[in-house]
Coordinates of C-alpha atoms in Angstrom, one line a residue:
Chain A
M43 CA 35.1 3.7 11.5
T44 CA 34.5 6.8 13.5
A45 CA 34.4 10.0 11.7
R46 CA 35.2 13.5 12.4
A47 CA 36.3 13.1 8.9
T48 CA 38.1 16.3 8.3
T49 CA 40.6 15.3 5.7
R50 CA 38.9 12.8 3.4
Q51 CA 37.8 14.3 0.2
G52 CA 34.0 14.2 0.1
S53 CA 33.8 14.6 3.9
D54 CA 35.8 17.8 4.2
R55 CA 34.1 21.0 3.2
E56 CA 36.4 21.8 0.3
G57 CA 35.8 18.4 -1.1
L58 CA 32.0 18.5 -0.6
F59 CA 31.5 22.0 -2.0
G60 CA 34.5 22.8 -4.2
E61 CA 34.8 22.9 -8.0
A62 CA 37.8 20.6 -8.1
G63 CA 35.9 17.8 -6.3
F64 CA 33.0 18.3 -8.6
A65 CA 35.1 18.0 -11.8
A66 CA 36.6 14.8 -10.4
E67 CA 33.1 13.4 -9.6
L68 CA 31.9 14.0 -13.1
R69 CA 35.0 12.3 -14.5
E70 CA 35.4 9.4 -12.2
I71 CA 31.9 8.7 -10.9
F72 CA 29.3 10.0 -13.3
A73 CA 31.2 9.0 -16.4
K74 CA 31.8 5.5 -15.1
S75 CA 29.1 4.4 -12.7
W76 CA 25.7 3.0 -13.4
L77 CA 23.2 5.9 -13.5
F78 CA 19.4 5.9 -13.5
L79 CA 18.0 7.0 -16.8
A80 CA 14.2 6.4 -16.7
H81 CA 11.4 4.1 -15.6
E82 CA 10.5 1.7 -18.3
S83 CA 6.9 2.9 -18.2
E84 CA 8.1 6.3 -19.4
V85 CA 9.0 4.8 -22.8
P86 CA 6.3 2.1 -23.2
E87 CA 6.0 2.0 -27.0
I88 CA 8.5 1.6 -29.8
G89 CA 9.7 5.1 -30.8
D90 CA 9.0 6.6 -27.4
Y91 CA 11.9 8.6 -26.0
V92 CA 12.8 10.9 -23.1
T93 CA 15.8 13.2 -22.7
R94 CA 17.9 12.9 -19.6
R95 CA 21.4 13.6 -18.4
M96 CA 24.2 11.4 -17.3
G97 CA 26.3 13.7 -15.2
K98 CA 26.3 16.7 -17.5
D99 CA 26.1 14.7 -20.7
P100 CA 22.6 15.0 -22.3
V101 CA 21.3 11.7 -23.5
I102 CA 18.3 10.3 -25.4
V103 CA 16.6 7.2 -23.9
V104 CA 14.5 5.5 -26.6
R105 CA 12.7 2.3 -27.1
D106 CA 14.1 1.1 -30.5
D107 CA 12.4 -0.7 -33.3
Y108 CA 13.1 -4.0 -31.7
G109 CA 11.5 -3.0 -28.4
D110 CA 14.8 -2.7 -26.5
V111 CA 15.7 0.5 -24.6
Q112 CA 18.8 2.2 -25.9
A113 CA 20.5 5.4 -24.9
F114 CA 22.5 7.8 -27.1
L115 CA 24.4 10.9 -26.4
N116 CA 22.1 13.7 -27.5
T117 CA 24.6 15.2 -30.0
C118 CA 25.0 14.7 -33.8
P119 CA 28.2 12.9 -34.7
H120 CA 28.6 15.3 -37.6
R121 CA 29.0 18.7 -36.0
G122 CA 27.7 18.2 -32.5
A123 CA 24.3 19.9 -32.6
A124 CA 21.7 18.7 -30.2
L125 CA 19.3 16.2 -31.8
C126 CA 16.4 16.5 -29.4
R127 CA 15.8 19.7 -27.6
G128 CA 12.6 18.9 -25.7
T129 CA 11.8 16.6 -22.8
N130 CA 10.2 13.7 -24.6
G131 CA 8.6 12.6 -27.8
H132 CA 7.7 9.8 -30.2
T133 CA 9.6 9.2 -33.4
S134 CA 10.8 6.7 -36.0
A135 CA 14.0 8.7 -36.6
F136 CA 16.1 11.5 -35.2
R137 CA 16.9 14.2 -37.7
C138 CA 19.5 16.8 -36.9
S139 CA 18.3 20.3 -37.5
Y140 CA 21.7 21.5 -38.7
H141 CA 22.6 19.5 -41.8
G142 CA 19.9 16.9 -41.7
W143 CA 21.8 13.7 -40.8
T144 CA 19.1 11.3 -39.8
F145 CA 19.4 8.3 -37.5
D146 CA 17.0 5.4 -36.7
T147 CA 16.0 4.4 -33.2
S148 CA 19.0 2.0 -33.1
G149 CA 21.3 5.0 -33.7
D150 CA 22.3 4.0 -37.3
L151 CA 22.8 6.8 -39.8
V152 CA 20.0 6.1 -42.3
G153 CA 20.0 9.3 -44.4
L154 CA 21.8 12.5 -45.1
P155 CA 20.9 15.2 -47.6
A156 CA 22.7 15.3 -50.9
E157 CA 24.9 12.4 -49.8
G158 CA 26.4 11.8 -53.3
I159 CA 27.2 15.5 -53.9
A160 CA 28.5 16.2 -50.5
Y161 CA 30.4 13.0 -49.8
G162 CA 30.8 11.1 -53.0
S163 CA 29.9 7.5 -53.3
K164 CA 32.1 6.0 -50.6
F165 CA 30.7 7.6 -47.5
D166 CA 30.9 5.4 -44.4
R167 CA 27.4 5.5 -43.0
A168 CA 28.1 2.6 -40.6
G169 CA 31.0 4.5 -38.9
N170 CA 28.9 7.6 -38.3
G171 CA 26.1 6.4 -36.2
L172 CA 25.0 8.0 -32.9
F173 CA 27.4 7.8 -29.9
T174 CA 25.8 4.9 -28.0
V175 CA 25.7 4.7 -24.2
P176 CA 27.6 1.4 -24.2
R177 CA 25.7 -0.3 -21.5
V178 CA 22.0 -0.1 -20.7
E179 CA 20.2 -2.5 -18.4
T180 CA 16.8 -2.6 -16.7
R181 CA 16.2 -4.0 -13.3
H182 CA 12.9 -3.9 -11.3
G183 CA 11.6 -1.6 -14.1
L184 CA 14.4 0.9 -13.6
I185 CA 16.5 1.6 -16.6
F186 CA 20.2 2.4 -15.9
G187 CA 23.0 3.2 -18.2
S188 CA 26.8 3.3 -17.9
L189 CA 29.1 5.4 -20.0
A190 CA 31.9 2.9 -19.2
P191 CA 32.0 0.0 -21.8
E192 CA 33.3 -2.4 -19.1
G193 CA 33.0 -2.8 -15.4
P194 CA 30.6 -4.4 -12.9
T195 CA 27.2 -5.4 -14.2
L196 CA 24.2 -3.5 -13.0
V197 CA 23.3 -6.3 -10.6
E198 CA 26.9 -6.3 -9.3
H199 CA 26.8 -2.5 -8.9
L200 CA 23.5 -2.7 -7.0
G201 CA 24.9 -5.4 -4.7
A202 CA 22.7 -5.8 -1.6
M203 CA 20.4 -3.0 -2.8
D204 CA 19.1 -5.4 -5.5
Y205 CA 17.4 -7.3 -2.7
Y206 CA 15.8 -4.2 -1.2
L207 CA 14.7 -2.7 -4.6
G208 CA 13.3 -6.1 -5.4
A209 CA 11.2 -5.9 -2.3
L210 CA 10.1 -2.4 -2.9
L211 CA 9.3 -2.7 -6.6
G212 CA 9.1 -6.4 -7.2
R213 CA 6.3 -7.2 -4.8
A214 CA 3.6 -6.1 -7.3
A215 CA 3.0 -8.9 -9.9
N216 CA 2.8 -6.4 -12.7
G217 CA 5.4 -4.1 -11.3
Y218 CA 5.3 -0.4 -10.7
E219 CA 4.8 2.5 -13.2
S220 CA 5.7 6.1 -13.1
Y221 CA 2.7 8.4 -12.4
G222 CA 3.4 10.9 -15.1
P223 CA 6.7 12.5 -16.0
P224 CA 9.2 13.7 -13.4
I225 CA 8.8 17.0 -11.7
R226 CA 11.9 19.1 -12.1
A227 CA 13.3 21.6 -9.6
R228 CA 16.6 23.4 -9.2
N229 CA 18.2 23.5 -5.8
K230 CA 21.2 25.8 -5.2
A231 CA 23.1 23.0 -3.5
N232 CA 25.6 20.3 -4.3
W233 CA 24.1 17.0 -5.5
K234 CA 25.6 15.2 -2.5
A235 CA 23.5 17.3 0.0
G236 CA 20.3 15.6 -1.1
A237 CA 21.9 12.2 -1.6
E238 CA 23.4 12.1 1.9
N239 CA 20.0 13.2 3.4
Y240 CA 18.1 10.4 1.7
V241 CA 20.8 7.8 2.3
G242 CA 20.1 7.7 6.0
D243 CA 19.4 11.0 7.7
G244 CA 16.7 10.3 10.2
Y245 CA 18.1 12.8 12.7
H246 CA 17.0 15.9 10.8
I247 CA 13.3 15.0 11.0
L248 CA 13.0 16.1 14.6
T249 CA 14.0 19.7 13.8
T250 CA 13.7 20.3 10.1
H251 CA 10.3 18.7 9.9
H252 CA 9.0 19.7 13.4
A253 CA 6.1 21.8 12.0
A254 CA 5.0 18.9 9.8
I255 CA 5.1 16.4 12.6
A256 CA 3.4 18.8 15.0
M257 CA 0.6 19.1 12.5
G258 CA 0.1 15.3 12.6
M259 CA 1.6 14.6 9.1
L260 CA 3.3 11.4 10.4
G261 CA -0.1 10.0 11.1
D262 CA -1.9 7.8 13.5
S263 CA -0.4 6.9 16.8
D264 CA 0.8 3.3 17.3
E265 CA -2.2 2.8 19.6
A266 CA -4.7 3.8 16.9
L267 CA -3.0 1.7 14.4
M268 CA -3.0 -1.3 16.6
A269 CA -6.7 -0.8 17.2
S270 CA -7.4 -0.7 13.5
T271 CA -5.1 -3.6 12.4
G272 CA -5.2 -6.0 15.4
G273 CA -1.5 -5.5 16.0
R274 CA 0.2 -5.6 19.5
P275 CA 3.2 -4.0 21.1
T276 CA 6.3 -5.4 19.6
Q277 CA 8.5 -8.1 21.2
R278 CA 11.3 -7.2 18.8
E279 CA 14.4 -5.5 20.1
N280 CA 14.5 -3.0 17.2
V281 CA 12.1 -1.8 14.6
S282 CA 14.4 0.7 12.9
F283 CA 17.6 -0.1 11.0
N284 CA 20.3 1.3 8.8
V285 CA 21.7 -0.8 6.0
I286 CA 24.8 -0.1 3.9
D287 CA 26.6 -1.8 1.1
G288 CA 29.4 0.1 -0.6
G289 CA 28.2 3.6 -1.2
H290 CA 24.5 2.6 -1.1
G291 CA 22.4 2.8 1.9
L292 CA 18.9 2.8 3.3
R293 CA 17.1 3.5 6.5
I294 CA 14.1 1.6 7.8
F295 CA 11.8 3.5 10.2
G296 CA 9.5 0.9 11.6
R297 CA 6.6 0.9 14.0
P298 CA 6.9 -0.8 17.4
I299 CA 4.0 -3.1 16.5
D300 CA 3.8 -6.9 15.8
F301 CA 1.2 -8.0 13.3
D302 CA -0.3 -11.4 12.7
R303 CA 0.5 -11.2 9.0
P304 CA 2.5 -8.7 7.0
Q305 CA 0.8 -5.3 6.9
F306 CA 1.8 -3.2 3.9
L307 CA 0.3 -0.1 5.4
G308 CA -1.4 2.2 3.0
Y309 CA -1.9 -0.4 0.3
P310 CA -5.3 -1.6 -0.9
E311 CA -6.5 -4.9 0.4
N312 CA -6.3 -6.6 -3.0
L313 CA -2.6 -6.1 -3.1
Q314 CA -1.8 -7.3 0.5
Q315 CA -2.0 -10.9 -0.4
E316 CA -0.1 -10.5 -3.7
F317 CA 2.7 -8.7 -2.0
T318 CA 3.0 -11.3 0.8
E319 CA 3.1 -14.1 -1.8
R320 CA 5.8 -12.5 -3.9
L321 CA 8.1 -11.5 -1.1
D322 CA 10.4 -13.7 0.9
E323 CA 10.1 -13.6 4.7
G324 CA 12.9 -11.0 5.1
Q325 CA 11.4 -8.7 2.4
A326 CA 7.9 -8.9 3.9
D327 CA 9.4 -8.1 7.3
L328 CA 11.2 -5.2 5.8
L329 CA 8.1 -3.5 4.3
S330 CA 5.5 -4.5 6.9
G331 CA 4.5 -1.9 9.5
L332 CA 6.5 0.9 8.1
T333 CA 6.5 4.5 9.0
A334 CA 9.0 5.1 6.2
I335 CA 11.9 3.6 4.3
H336 CA 14.3 5.6 2.3
G337 CA 17.8 5.3 0.8
N338 CA 20.2 6.2 -2.0
I339 CA 21.6 4.1 -4.8
F340 CA 25.1 5.3 -5.4
P341 CA 25.7 7.9 -6.7
N342 CA 22.5 9.9 -7.2
L343 CA 19.3 7.9 -7.2
S344 CA 17.2 8.2 -4.1
F345 CA 13.9 6.6 -3.0
L346 CA 11.4 6.9 -0.2
E347 CA 8.2 5.2 0.7
S348 CA 6.1 6.6 3.5
V349 CA 2.6 6.0 4.8
I350 CA 0.4 9.1 4.8
F351 CA -2.7 9.5 7.1
E352 CA -5.6 11.7 6.3
P353 CA -8.6 12.2 8.5
G354 CA -11.6 10.0 7.6
K355 CA -9.7 8.0 4.9
P356 CA -7.6 4.8 5.0
P357 CA -3.9 5.6 5.1
V358 CA -2.1 5.6 1.7
A359 CA 1.4 4.7 0.8
E360 CA 3.5 7.0 -1.5
T361 CA 6.6 5.7 -3.2
H362 CA 8.9 8.2 -4.9
F363 CA 12.2 8.1 -6.6
R364 CA 14.3 11.1 -7.3
Q365 CA 17.6 11.9 -9.0
W366 CA 20.1 14.5 -7.9
Q367 CA 21.3 15.6 -11.3
P368 CA 24.5 17.7 -11.0
I369 CA 24.6 21.0 -12.8
S370 CA 27.5 22.6 -11.0
A371 CA 29.3 22.3 -7.7
S372 CA 26.6 24.6 -6.3
E373 CA 23.5 23.6 -8.2
T374 CA 21.4 20.5 -8.7
E375 CA 18.4 19.6 -10.7
I376 CA 16.1 17.3 -8.8
L377 CA 13.9 15.0 -10.8
M378 CA 11.0 13.5 -8.9
W379 CA 8.8 10.6 -9.9
T380 CA 5.9 9.0 -8.0
F381 CA 5.8 5.2 -8.6
V382 CA 2.6 3.2 -8.2
P383 CA 1.8 -0.5 -8.6
R384 CA 0.3 -1.0 -12.1
D385 CA -2.5 -3.1 -10.7
A386 CA -3.7 -0.6 -8.2
S387 CA -7.0 1.2 -9.0
D388 CA -6.8 4.6 -10.8
E389 CA -8.3 6.2 -7.7
W390 CA -5.6 4.7 -5.4
K391 CA -2.8 5.7 -7.8
H392 CA -4.1 9.3 -7.7
R393 CA -4.4 9.3 -3.9
S394 CA -0.8 8.0 -3.7
H395 CA 0.5 10.7 -6.0
V396 CA -1.4 13.4 -4.1
A397 CA 0.0 12.1 -0.8
N398 CA 3.5 12.3 -2.4
L399 CA 2.9 15.9 -3.6
Q400 CA 1.5 17.1 -0.2
T401 CA 4.5 15.7 1.7
L402 CA 7.6 15.5 -0.5
G403 CA 6.6 17.3 -3.7
P404 CA 8.1 20.8 -4.3
A405 CA 5.2 22.3 -2.3
G406 CA 5.1 19.5 0.2
V407 CA 5.1 20.2 3.9
F408 CA 8.3 18.1 4.4
E409 CA 10.1 19.0 1.2
I410 CA 10.3 22.7 1.3
D411 CA 12.1 22.7 4.7
D412 CA 14.7 20.4 3.3
Y413 CA 15.6 22.6 0.3
L414 CA 16.7 25.6 2.3
N415 CA 19.1 23.5 4.5
W416 CA 20.9 22.1 1.4
A417 CA 21.1 25.5 -0.2
G418 CA 22.3 27.0 3.0
M419 CA 25.0 24.3 3.3
Q420 CA 26.3 25.6 0.0
S421 CA 26.0 29.3 0.5
A422 CA 27.4 29.3 4.0
N423 CA 30.5 27.5 2.7
A424 CA 31.2 29.6 -0.4
G425 CA 34.2 31.3 1.1
V426 CA 37.7 30.2 2.2
A427 CA 37.5 30.1 6.0
A428 CA 34.6 27.8 6.4
R429 CA 36.1 25.3 4.0
Q430 CA 39.2 24.9 6.2
H431 CA 37.0 23.1 8.6
G432 CA 35.5 19.7 8.6
F433 CA 32.1 18.3 9.5
N434 CA 30.8 16.2 12.4
Y435 CA 29.7 12.8 11.3
D436 CA 29.9 11.2 14.8
S437 CA 26.4 10.1 15.3
G438 CA 26.1 6.4 15.9
A439 CA 29.9 6.0 16.0
D440 CA 29.6 3.1 18.4
V441 CA 26.8 1.2 16.8
Q442 CA 27.7 -2.3 15.8
A443 CA 26.4 -4.2 12.8
I444 CA 24.3 -7.2 13.6
S445 CA 24.0 -10.5 11.9
H446 CA 20.5 -10.4 10.3
P447 CA 18.9 -13.7 9.3
H448 CA 17.6 -12.3 6.0
W449 CA 18.9 -8.9 5.0
P450 CA 22.1 -8.6 3.0
G451 CA 24.6 -5.8 3.5
E452 CA 25.7 -4.4 6.8
V453 CA 22.7 -4.0 9.1
Y454 CA 22.8 -1.6 12.0
P455 CA 20.0 -1.5 14.6
T456 CA 19.7 2.2 14.8
N457 CA 17.3 5.0 14.0
F458 CA 19.2 8.2 14.3
S459 CA 22.8 7.8 13.2
E460 CA 25.2 8.8 10.5
V461 CA 26.4 5.3 9.7
N462 CA 25.0 5.6 6.1
Q463 CA 26.3 9.1 5.5
R464 CA 29.8 8.0 6.5
A465 CA 29.6 5.0 4.2
F466 CA 28.4 7.2 1.3
H467 CA 31.3 9.6 1.7
H468 CA 33.8 6.8 2.3
H469 CA 32.8 5.1 -0.9
L470 CA 32.9 8.4 -2.8
S471 CA 36.3 9.4 -1.6
T472 CA 37.8 5.9 -2.1
T473 CA 36.4 5.8 -5.6
L474 CA 38.0 9.2 -6.4
E475 CA 41.3 8.3 -4.7
K476 CA 41.5 5.1 -6.7
H477 CA 41.5 7.1 -9.9
S478 CA 43.6 10.1 -8.8
Chain B
M57 CA -11.4 20.8 -16.8
T58 CA -14.6 19.0 -17.4
T59 CA -16.9 22.1 -18.0
T60 CA -18.2 21.9 -21.5
H61 CA -20.2 25.0 -22.0
T62 CA -20.2 26.7 -25.4
E63 CA -17.3 29.1 -25.6
V64 CA -18.2 32.8 -25.1
T65 CA -17.0 35.1 -27.9
A66 CA -17.8 38.7 -28.8
A67 CA -17.3 38.1 -32.4
P68 CA -16.1 34.9 -34.1
G69 CA -12.7 34.2 -32.6
V70 CA -12.6 37.3 -30.3
P71 CA -12.6 36.4 -26.6
V72 CA -14.7 38.4 -24.1
V73 CA -13.2 40.0 -21.0
S74 CA -15.1 39.4 -17.8
S75 CA -14.9 42.5 -15.7
E76 CA -16.8 40.9 -12.8
A77 CA -14.3 38.0 -12.7
Y78 CA -11.4 40.4 -13.0
E79 CA -12.7 42.5 -10.2
F80 CA -12.9 39.4 -8.0
F81 CA -9.4 38.3 -8.9
V82 CA -7.8 41.6 -8.2
G83 CA -9.3 41.7 -4.8
E84 CA -8.3 38.1 -4.2
A85 CA -4.7 38.7 -5.3
Y86 CA -4.6 41.7 -3.0
L87 CA -5.5 39.6 0.0
L88 CA -2.8 37.1 -0.9
D89 CA -0.2 39.8 -1.6
E90 CA -1.0 41.3 1.8
R91 CA -0.7 37.9 3.4
R92 CA -4.3 38.1 4.7
F93 CA -4.6 34.3 4.3
D94 CA -7.5 33.7 6.8
E95 CA -9.6 36.2 4.8
W96 CA -8.5 34.6 1.6
L97 CA -9.7 31.2 2.8
G98 CA -13.2 32.7 3.1
L99 CA -13.3 33.1 -0.7
L100 CA -12.9 29.4 -1.3
C101 CA -15.8 27.0 -1.9
D102 CA -15.8 24.0 0.5
D103 CA -15.0 21.7 -2.5
Y104 CA -12.2 24.0 -3.7
T105 CA -9.4 22.2 -5.6
Y106 CA -6.0 23.7 -6.6
R107 CA -3.8 22.0 -9.1
V108 CA -0.6 22.8 -11.0
P109 CA 0.1 20.3 -13.8
I110 CA 3.6 19.3 -14.8
P111 CA 4.9 21.3 -17.8
I112 CA 6.6 19.1 -20.4
V113 CA 8.3 20.1 -23.7
P114 CA 7.5 17.4 -26.3
D115 CA 9.6 17.8 -29.4
Q116 CA 6.5 17.4 -31.6
S117 CA 4.5 20.7 -31.5
D118 CA 1.1 18.9 -31.8
K119 CA 1.7 17.2 -28.4
P120 CA 0.3 18.8 -25.2
A121 CA 2.6 21.0 -23.2
Y122 CA 1.4 19.7 -19.9
A123 CA 1.5 16.1 -18.7
P124 CA -2.0 14.5 -18.9
V125 CA -1.2 12.6 -15.7
G126 CA 0.7 14.0 -12.7
N127 CA 0.9 17.4 -11.0
I128 CA 3.4 19.5 -9.2
I129 CA 0.7 20.7 -6.7
E130 CA -2.6 19.2 -5.9
E131 CA -4.5 20.4 -2.9
S132 CA -8.0 20.5 -1.5
R133 CA -9.8 23.0 0.7
R134 CA -8.9 21.0 3.7
S135 CA -5.2 20.6 2.8
I136 CA -4.8 24.2 1.7
E137 CA -5.9 25.3 5.2
T138 CA -2.8 23.4 6.5
W139 CA -0.7 25.7 4.4
V140 CA -2.1 28.6 6.3
R141 CA -2.0 26.9 9.6
R142 CA 1.7 25.9 9.2
L143 CA 2.7 29.6 9.1
N144 CA 1.9 29.7 12.9
F145 CA 4.9 27.5 13.6
S146 CA 8.3 29.2 14.2
E147 CA 9.7 26.0 12.5
A148 CA 8.0 26.9 9.2
W149 CA 11.6 27.3 8.1
A150 CA 11.2 27.7 4.4
E151 CA 8.6 30.5 4.9
T152 CA 10.5 32.3 7.6
P153 CA 11.2 35.1 6.9
P154 CA 8.4 35.1 4.4
Q155 CA 9.0 35.5 0.7
R156 CA 7.6 38.7 -0.8
V157 CA 5.1 37.5 -3.4
R158 CA 3.0 39.6 -5.8
R159 CA 0.5 38.6 -8.4
F160 CA 0.1 40.7 -11.5
L161 CA -3.0 39.7 -13.4
H162 CA -4.1 40.3 -16.9
P163 CA -7.8 41.0 -17.3
S164 CA -9.7 37.7 -17.3
V165 CA -11.0 36.1 -20.5
L166 CA -14.4 34.4 -20.2
V167 CA -14.2 30.8 -21.3
S168 CA -17.8 29.9 -20.4
S169 CA -20.6 31.1 -18.1
D170 CA -24.0 30.1 -17.0
D171 CA -26.2 31.0 -14.1
R172 CA -24.2 28.9 -11.7
Q173 CA -20.6 29.7 -12.5
L174 CA -18.0 31.5 -14.7
V175 CA -15.0 29.7 -16.2
T176 CA -12.1 32.1 -16.9
D177 CA -8.6 32.2 -18.2
T178 CA -6.2 34.7 -16.6
S179 CA -2.6 35.4 -17.4
I180 CA -0.5 35.9 -14.3
L181 CA 3.0 37.1 -13.6
L182 CA 3.9 36.0 -10.1
T183 CA 6.9 37.7 -8.6
W184 CA 8.8 36.0 -5.8
T185 CA 11.5 37.7 -3.8
E186 CA 13.4 36.0 -1.1
L187 CA 15.9 37.2 1.4
D188 CA 18.5 39.4 -0.4
E189 CA 18.1 37.5 -3.7
P190 CA 17.0 39.2 -6.9
S191 CA 13.3 38.9 -7.7
A192 CA 12.1 35.9 -9.7
I193 CA 9.1 35.9 -12.1
I194 CA 6.9 32.9 -12.8
P195 CA 4.5 33.4 -15.7
G196 CA 1.5 31.2 -16.3
K197 CA -2.2 30.9 -17.1
R198 CA -4.9 30.3 -14.5
R199 CA -8.0 28.4 -15.4
D200 CA -10.4 29.4 -12.7
V201 CA -14.0 28.4 -11.9
L202 CA -15.9 31.1 -10.0
R203 CA -19.2 29.9 -8.5
R204 CA -22.0 32.5 -8.0
E205 CA -23.0 33.0 -4.4
G206 CA -25.6 35.6 -3.6
N207 CA -24.3 38.8 -5.2
G208 CA -20.7 37.6 -5.5
F209 CA -18.5 34.7 -6.2
R210 CA -16.5 32.1 -4.5
L211 CA -13.6 30.2 -6.0
A212 CA -14.4 26.6 -6.9
S213 CA -11.2 25.5 -8.6
R214 CA -7.9 26.8 -9.9
V215 CA -5.6 25.1 -12.3
V216 CA -2.3 26.9 -13.0
Y217 CA -0.5 26.2 -16.2
V218 CA 3.0 27.6 -15.4
D219 CA 5.3 28.3 -18.3
P220 CA 8.7 27.2 -16.9
A221 CA 9.4 23.5 -17.2
V222 CA 11.8 23.6 -14.3
I223 CA 11.2 25.1 -10.9
T224 CA 13.9 27.6 -10.2
V225 CA 12.6 29.3 -7.0
S226 CA 13.7 27.9 -3.6
H227 CA 10.4 26.1 -3.1
F228 CA 7.1 25.9 -4.8
R229 CA 4.6 26.2 -1.9
I230 CA 3.0 29.1 -3.9
L231 CA -0.6 30.3 -4.2
F232 CA -0.9 31.6 -7.7

């Protein structure tokens, strides 16, 4: 597939930025696909809940009285008032502030004021429970929900990405946890701008992040790292790859170093052995000797791990997940979580979070230069004339997938290419066309 | 904040305004508003820390309004110097052209004091104006620690409790 994709919806400018495309995405993608809701560590106890959105539908994500995570539309079945107005809480029941209908954590209507007087003796409580998000599943600590009652399971949806997420989050025996609640920031851009950046855009780093790189933020030279780890110049043909599967994609930015044993750069020594034991050979290879790995789970959950170097201290890895929550065709709320291994020390977790903030937090040296590009893509295409044009997605048009001994999905030996962005938009547009 | 001095009050329940702290902060804000960042760095202690906790909105009013774990910004004296150093690059895209930022400070309330330092609370309205956009306002409360040095002060730490739960300006590399 080569791609000066001027006509496909999603790759043409009208499709990417327009209101009609946005409405179709809400209807055909956000109301049907598996969407990330929360990390399980955000609702650890029975009665803990957080409020999130699925597309533009507000939902409550709660650990119910049986210890299971459920999600409900955050609206009273009676007259539609919002049940929870805050970001989070702990409760045994949700009581509507309008007429007092009260629901337990399983969504059942368990009380209503003056029931006999208002409704007589035959009121159907059972038929008036909360609107349940029909499917909620947890994988690698990530809670997803789908508003579609039927369709692919979460594991089927994740496809090849299940393997990569399993490597990233499954290598710690006790899993990962969220370091605090998500940071929330509005960006005056379409949700797809961030998603297509995270899915595989290595090319922008040279220019967008020039200042950060010139200031040494990408850390030690390969020579310095070889000296400190005992590694040697690589014999491998490639150390950087793009992987796609359906609309999902990830990019691996490796170092040209071969190590005697897997080196999970930036992780404490006590976790190195544990990670090695829990990962298969391909997963260990994936995460060893990284500069960074990043990707996007279709449609709007992105992740990135990078290794941050600070003078006089051992390097530290930071792993973050973020969600591009659509608000309108031209505005997105970005939710940002730092994930850390539960078994790391408090000091390490804190360092990892700070490393995340200083690079890809809302004040981070990399992050701030991304925002203006995405917002500029929106404002520069607000009119009629620009939207009559297409984009250029030609980078890496001739790169061929390789047969990889371990890694699932289509694996491309490339660093800077638009393979993944093309796959993201192709999946998006074919999904929309299927339903149009 | 780990400082645990007795709270300073003029009368039971009535906070005391610290004119010496306020004077310091007005001068400090002026340097920042005027983008005299190198001079501003000179006001910081070597162990200076800067932190902006994550605002949350729990439904239950007895719960804290800021996450006990996790921040939006967390910087040290060393890392904050890189904020200033970055401005020398023509590729400091997000800050080029610079936003016009002003800090409007309420007189500072003394939380505690001893012969070594003052701890103060200061309400701030930070205005942020970018390109041809309308001005944005970010309200918040600063909890500052001013360390006595000679006849003056240096800033030892700053924690900013911003009111908005969602960032709506184009980036948050902001010195409150």
